[in-house]
XYZ file of C-alpha atoms in Angstrom:
453
model
C 114.083 28.864 26.322
C 115.723 28.148 29.551
C 115.096 24.862 31.354
C 112.491 25.261 34.204
C 113.573 25.541 37.891
C 115.095 22.313 38.843
C 115.827 20.826 35.636
C 119.828 20.579 34.880
C 120.061 19.460 31.526
C 118.256 18.420 28.136
C 115.030 16.115 28.440
C 115.310 13.118 26.476
C 112.655 13.044 23.663
C 109.960 10.376 23.138
C 110.077 8.548 19.830
C 107.773 9.985 17.460
C 107.372 13.334 19.190
C 108.190 16.886 17.974
C 112.033 17.823 18.608
C 112.558 20.191 21.616
C 112.783 23.369 19.914
C 110.744 26.210 21.326
C 108.696 26.279 18.166
C 107.473 22.753 18.472
C 106.501 23.087 22.085
C 103.084 24.650 23.024
C 103.454 24.311 26.853
C 105.942 24.435 29.549
C 107.038 21.346 31.000
C 108.300 20.745 34.606
C 110.362 17.525 35.646
C 108.453 14.464 36.835
C 110.401 13.548 39.932
C 110.229 14.858 43.472
C 108.726 17.985 45.169
C 109.135 20.020 42.058
C 106.399 18.154 40.581
C 103.792 18.191 43.381
C 104.359 21.605 43.854
C 103.894 22.611 40.151
C 102.304 26.104 40.195
C 98.994 26.732 38.449
C 98.749 29.694 36.464
C 95.778 32.015 36.737
C 92.884 31.302 34.656
C 94.268 27.791 33.854
C 93.042 24.232 32.955
C 93.319 21.569 35.704
C 92.847 18.074 34.600
C 92.741 15.031 36.811
C 93.517 11.425 35.403
C 93.628 8.193 36.971
C 94.328 5.792 34.162
C 96.859 6.016 30.876
C 93.797 6.241 28.470
C 92.381 9.134 30.406
C 95.737 10.878 30.169
C 95.714 10.051 26.344
C 92.307 11.732 25.888
C 93.445 14.779 27.911
C 96.360 15.292 25.177
C 93.888 14.704 22.319
C 91.484 17.128 23.699
C 94.063 19.738 24.154
C 95.400 19.056 20.745
C 91.765 19.295 19.499
C 91.205 22.604 21.408
C 94.087 24.247 19.805
C 93.178 23.109 16.306
C 89.503 24.312 16.944
C 90.720 27.757 18.180
C 93.186 27.962 15.087
C 90.449 27.386 12.636
C 88.494 29.988 14.376
C 91.071 32.611 13.687
C 91.389 33.215 17.463
C 94.618 32.685 19.864
C 95.453 29.162 21.040
C 92.743 27.852 23.212
C 95.269 26.175 25.751
C 97.846 28.972 26.067
C 101.350 28.105 27.250
C 101.564 27.005 30.835
C 97.717 26.788 31.007
C 97.477 23.128 31.196
C 98.237 21.146 34.240
C 97.408 17.505 34.711
C 97.206 15.896 38.067
C 98.008 12.151 38.260
C 95.909 10.734 40.958
C 98.232 7.491 40.903
C 96.441 4.193 41.604
C 97.834 1.259 43.345
C 98.012 -1.560 40.322
C 101.541 -1.456 39.462
C 100.743 -2.149 35.566
C 98.500 0.941 35.502
C 101.141 3.130 37.155
C 103.611 2.072 34.779
C 101.627 3.095 31.851
C 100.808 6.250 33.510
C 104.672 7.127 33.893
C 105.050 6.497 29.997
C 102.244 8.439 29.389
C 103.198 11.200 31.590
C 106.633 11.311 29.867
C 104.499 12.011 26.305
C 102.728 14.779 27.918
C 105.843 16.255 29.076
C 107.313 16.132 25.971
C 104.103 17.883 24.754
C 105.184 20.662 27.121
C 102.237 19.794 29.603
C 102.922 20.383 33.370
C 102.467 17.046 35.115
C 101.720 17.036 38.846
C 101.852 13.379 40.110
C 99.903 12.795 43.395
C 100.499 9.510 45.503
C 96.629 9.961 46.368
C 96.220 6.304 47.711
C 99.687 6.065 49.342
C 98.421 5.573 52.838
C 95.536 6.209 55.380
C 96.687 10.074 55.248
C 97.286 10.541 51.450
C 93.907 11.553 50.527
C 93.769 14.232 52.938
C 97.149 15.398 52.107
C 96.166 15.207 48.205
C 92.913 17.101 48.712
C 94.487 19.719 50.720
C 97.157 20.347 48.408
C 94.814 20.701 45.528
C 92.290 22.960 47.404
C 94.044 26.142 46.100
C 94.563 25.281 42.444
C 90.829 24.083 42.579
C 89.667 27.279 43.710
C 91.718 28.935 40.782
C 91.136 26.935 37.674
C 88.911 28.378 35.408
C 88.380 25.143 33.616
C 88.554 21.619 34.985
C 88.985 18.339 33.163
C 88.201 14.923 34.350
C 88.424 11.255 32.954
C 86.194 9.454 35.512
C 82.997 11.237 36.772
C 82.318 7.780 38.517
C 85.530 8.355 40.681
C 84.971 9.051 44.070
C 88.260 10.642 44.386
C 86.909 13.126 41.302
C 83.742 13.409 42.645
C 85.129 15.043 45.928
C 87.502 17.112 43.977
C 84.734 18.597 41.987
C 82.791 19.804 44.998
C 85.749 21.920 45.775
C 85.972 23.664 42.452
C 84.335 26.995 41.288
C 85.285 26.431 37.742
C 82.336 27.208 35.414
C 83.748 25.108 32.617
C 83.955 21.453 32.816
C 85.254 18.763 30.364
C 84.832 14.985 30.854
C 87.273 12.999 28.240
C 86.543 9.761 27.334
C 87.413 7.020 29.897
C 86.376 4.177 27.592
C 82.782 2.865 27.355
C 82.030 4.294 30.695
C 81.513 7.491 28.864
C 78.275 5.934 27.277
C 76.786 5.027 30.665
C 77.717 8.533 32.189
C 75.880 10.301 29.409
C 72.698 7.997 29.736
C 72.761 8.537 33.455
C 73.085 11.955 33.132
C 70.480 12.440 30.559
C 68.146 10.556 32.831
C 68.724 12.282 35.947
C 69.852 8.943 37.558
C 72.919 8.535 40.223
C 76.407 7.943 38.741
C 76.922 4.106 39.045
C 79.436 1.918 37.120
C 77.530 -0.287 34.748
C 78.947 -3.476 36.148
C 78.039 -2.724 39.718
C 75.517 -5.087 41.223
C 72.954 -4.809 43.948
C 71.719 -2.075 46.440
C 74.274 0.485 47.627
C 76.254 -0.206 50.764
C 76.992 1.976 53.829
C 79.933 3.580 52.206
C 77.668 4.532 49.202
C 75.230 5.779 51.601
C 77.587 8.142 53.311
C 79.235 9.330 50.061
C 75.841 9.840 48.548
C 75.627 13.794 49.434
C 79.151 14.221 47.759
C 78.222 12.186 44.745
C 74.899 14.239 44.365
C 76.780 17.364 44.622
C 79.290 16.512 42.123
C 76.610 15.321 39.666
C 75.126 18.716 39.886
C 78.665 20.140 38.936
C 78.449 17.897 35.787
C 75.038 19.321 34.812
C 74.830 22.462 32.442
C 73.037 25.643 33.329
C 73.154 29.296 32.789
C 76.475 29.886 34.362
C 78.081 26.508 33.667
C 79.393 24.873 30.587
C 79.804 21.004 30.013
C 81.683 19.554 27.293
C 82.165 15.762 26.630
C 85.022 14.782 24.408
C 84.174 11.374 23.240
C 85.038 8.671 20.360
C 81.977 6.787 21.430
C 78.568 6.922 20.092
C 76.638 9.081 22.372
C 73.675 11.363 22.270
C 74.228 14.798 24.215
C 71.569 15.504 26.782
C 70.281 19.056 26.865
C 72.775 21.617 27.407
C 75.871 19.211 27.000
C 78.525 19.863 24.180
C 79.589 16.816 22.536
C 83.252 17.152 20.747
C 84.355 14.158 18.572
C 87.583 12.638 19.550
C 89.351 11.311 16.266
C 92.506 10.743 17.813
C 94.350 13.372 15.555
C 96.835 14.002 17.921
C 97.713 10.174 17.840
C 97.832 9.976 14.130
C 99.978 13.265 13.843
C 102.392 11.877 16.231
C 102.866 8.230 15.369
C 102.963 5.814 12.448
C 101.821 4.633 10.164
C 102.595 1.080 11.322
C 104.218 -1.664 9.707
C 101.729 -4.602 9.262
C 102.604 -8.098 10.067
C 100.896 -11.033 8.374
C 99.124 -12.368 11.429
C 96.108 -11.633 13.753
C 96.329 -9.905 17.137
C 93.989 -10.806 20.014
C 92.995 -7.886 22.532
C 92.521 -8.840 26.365
C 89.765 -7.475 28.345
C 89.453 -7.443 32.293
C 85.733 -8.707 32.151
C 86.775 -11.816 34.266
C 88.615 -9.646 36.777
C 85.455 -7.470 37.070
C 83.315 -10.630 37.769
C 81.313 -10.132 34.632
C 82.497 -13.239 32.734
C 83.513 -16.792 33.867
C 87.114 -17.397 33.503
C 86.643 -21.059 31.894
C 84.334 -19.587 29.334
C 86.746 -16.697 28.504
C 89.718 -19.231 27.964
C 87.421 -21.305 25.846
C 86.433 -18.254 23.798
C 90.068 -17.199 23.613
C 91.232 -20.558 22.197
C 88.393 -20.919 19.946
C 89.375 -17.301 18.533
C 93.080 -18.058 18.136
C 92.272 -21.148 16.125
C 89.488 -19.624 13.901
C 91.754 -16.585 12.942
C 95.219 -17.946 13.282
C 96.241 -15.461 16.185
C 99.852 -15.309 17.211
C 99.940 -12.581 20.146
C 97.731 -11.577 22.825
C 97.699 -7.977 24.034
C 96.951 -8.225 27.655
C 94.689 -5.819 29.442
C 96.428 -3.877 32.276
C 94.283 -5.085 34.883
C 94.308 -8.956 33.766
C 95.889 -11.339 36.294
C 99.124 -13.028 35.884
C 97.557 -16.334 36.460
C 94.956 -15.883 33.784
C 97.683 -14.706 31.208
C 99.813 -17.629 32.217
C 96.925 -20.283 31.257
C 96.478 -18.154 28.098
C 100.158 -18.859 27.302
C 100.531 -22.144 28.416
C 97.267 -23.627 27.114
C 96.392 -21.512 23.968
C 100.033 -21.176 22.903
C 99.673 -17.179 22.412
C 102.572 -14.871 22.930
C 101.527 -12.634 25.768
C 102.290 -8.991 25.408
C 102.131 -6.374 28.043
C 101.811 -2.960 26.496
C 103.349 -0.056 28.389
C 101.125 2.361 26.804
C 97.355 2.513 25.530
C 96.964 0.266 22.651
C 95.767 3.055 20.370
C 99.466 4.198 20.533
C 101.134 0.794 20.497
C 98.956 -0.225 17.390
C 99.858 3.142 15.595
C 103.410 2.912 16.256
C 103.539 -0.860 15.265
C 104.206 -3.547 14.122
C 100.570 -4.751 14.445
C 98.888 -7.510 12.860
C 96.493 -7.038 9.547
C 93.543 -8.233 11.902
C 92.929 -7.221 15.610
C 90.046 -9.208 17.392
C 88.732 -7.858 20.317
C 85.885 -8.528 22.943
C 83.647 -5.675 23.597
C 85.585 -2.680 24.965
C 86.596 0.716 24.068
C 89.122 -0.455 21.406
C 86.425 -1.263 19.067
C 85.555 2.231 19.018
C 88.923 3.741 19.341
C 91.212 1.594 17.021
C 89.474 2.054 13.852
C 89.642 5.970 14.360
C 93.509 5.425 15.081
C 94.359 3.194 12.420
C 92.261 5.008 9.627
C 93.971 4.438 6.211
C 96.386 1.944 7.525
C 94.687 -1.196 5.997
C 94.192 -2.958 9.732
C 91.061 -4.648 9.911
C 89.056 -4.495 13.552
C 87.034 -7.355 14.468
C 84.949 -7.723 17.731
C 83.558 -10.931 19.352
C 80.147 -10.954 21.033
C 79.961 -11.905 24.503
C 77.505 -14.791 24.939
C 75.047 -14.675 27.628
C 76.143 -18.124 28.724
C 79.445 -16.812 29.542
C 78.464 -14.448 32.470
C 78.836 -15.059 35.924
C 75.799 -15.440 38.500
C 77.163 -11.994 40.111
C 77.286 -10.080 36.888
C 75.223 -7.027 36.899
C 71.597 -7.313 35.080
C 72.733 -4.452 32.983
C 75.992 -6.312 31.762
C 74.586 -8.093 28.686
C 72.754 -4.986 27.336
C 75.609 -2.811 28.081
C 78.127 -5.111 26.200
C 75.639 -5.700 23.292
C 75.405 -1.904 22.973
C 79.083 -1.521 22.964
C 79.466 -4.081 20.043
C 76.371 -2.976 18.122
C 77.429 0.636 18.122
C 80.891 0.109 16.879
C 81.599 1.444 13.443
C 83.935 0.265 10.931
C 84.517 -3.173 12.685
C 83.624 -6.685 11.443
C 81.139 -8.511 13.773
C 81.989 -12.068 14.823
C 79.377 -14.219 16.903
C 80.530 -15.943 20.094
C 81.282 -19.018 18.216
C 80.543 -22.726 19.113
C 82.062 -22.225 22.699
C 78.855 -20.614 23.998
C 77.175 -23.218 26.183
C 79.372 -25.956 24.834
C 79.411 -28.720 26.970
C 83.012 -29.893 25.550
C 85.937 -29.495 28.040
C 88.057 -26.542 27.352
C 91.003 -28.558 25.954
C 88.742 -30.651 23.629
C 90.285 -29.112 20.670
C 94.080 -28.973 20.352
C 96.072 -25.654 20.514
C 97.183 -24.093 17.487
C 100.645 -24.899 17.716
C 100.923 -28.213 20.019
C 103.766 -28.315 22.165
C 104.909 -30.358 25.113
C 104.122 -29.147 28.678
C 106.241 -26.270 29.565
C 106.504 -23.346 31.779
C 104.607 -20.366 30.271
C 106.936 -18.069 28.221
C 107.667 -14.683 29.874
C 105.953 -11.609 28.033
C 107.975 -10.465 25.214
C 108.373 -7.166 23.265
C 107.057 -6.880 20.037
C 109.604 -5.682 17.234
C 110.679 -2.035 17.484
C 108.586 0.509 15.611
C 109.285 1.338 12.035
C 109.886 4.723 12.403
C 113.568 5.713 13.625
C 113.691 6.640 17.342
C 116.526 7.395 19.827
C 117.873 4.421 22.252
C 115.073 3.835 24.954
C 115.702 3.796 28.682
C 114.868 0.702 30.742
C 111.478 0.713 32.439
C 111.241 3.067 35.510
C 111.423 2.019 39.236
C 108.095 1.073 41.010
C 107.839 4.548 42.563
C 106.697 7.529 40.763
C 109.710 9.166 39.292
C 111.036 10.483 35.767
C 109.128 8.024 33.074
C 111.515 6.506 30.779
C 111.293 7.034 27.069
C 108.042 4.908 25.733
C 108.408 1.716 24.013
C 106.055 -0.488 21.847
C 105.714 -3.038 24.605
C 107.286 -4.603 27.687
């Protein structure tokens, strides 16, 4: 097959992905740089997906893989035919999120998916330009896939589509809240938001209401939720289980280390958990389980990570791919300890059969800030309580403790020093071609994925 227009040579392959032969590819790929990407055409009767985070893009790939496998089992043609899937990346501001999205975009590209990168938040006129450029594709698309039904950007785009087939792929634990609110007929509001709606919410309310109607199934509208979360489908909604089959088919199994890894969370950054309480909990878990590495959430602040490295003594790892892929490629600890988050549901699926144990530490009510939503404790308890194939840990002696945070010595006592820079974990076991350096800050052709950066 000839390379697409604008592409002058062979494309590098990502580690763990199929080779570049035509038989190994299901979709046509376009380059990820310049106007060629933004101008990527949308085929008639096509599927148009909108993503704003790396996990959403991962789950679009999982959904597309599942869709094809279901069609093959039914004896019919491939559900997502060549050139029919276009992923539109509504790029956020956060540099860590943008970096992971570039890596995920490269994996999508190596699967043959058309990727259209939009600097949707690149200035005052960016939303108008983005929406104007997507108006035509939205009108022509037969199926719309979204990763965040709470996103105002996505809600606005949903008001412009005529598609009768809508798919919501996992955006982590927020999917549980979306299903609950959809079933109860409630407005779509994120679980960690507190208080009454402000002026902007009131102005946007009609758009949000229209989007919610678009996400409600009817006689002429099909709604599917593709999720690894334990959710009960509302009337008319089809729930399809996400078992991370694409991830398991493409990567691993991982090499296991002899240690324990901690998984970070952005509960401090979202104003739910107090910083000092969180640092106490991290120190307590480190000492109790002999943890050596801390996999940072992409939204965690540099200041907090510096304190974890300096005061607790953990090695900070900033993954450049979703943790499900990092863990599957390895090396990874024989035990992974997390606070309530999406990964306590997804990692057991991605790592099934590998011997890795996933444990979850409850959030003690004493850790919550005064600004935390009244729903926060119940929601977090639900995330933990519904997790399958994980070991439950209580919040430990730090909850409500009056001891100073440094009362217990760190795991490896050391003289005061500057916090170490984040380091890459060892390379994956399976052979892979040399990897390119990290991509520049502006969206461009993503470098080949690495285990962490």
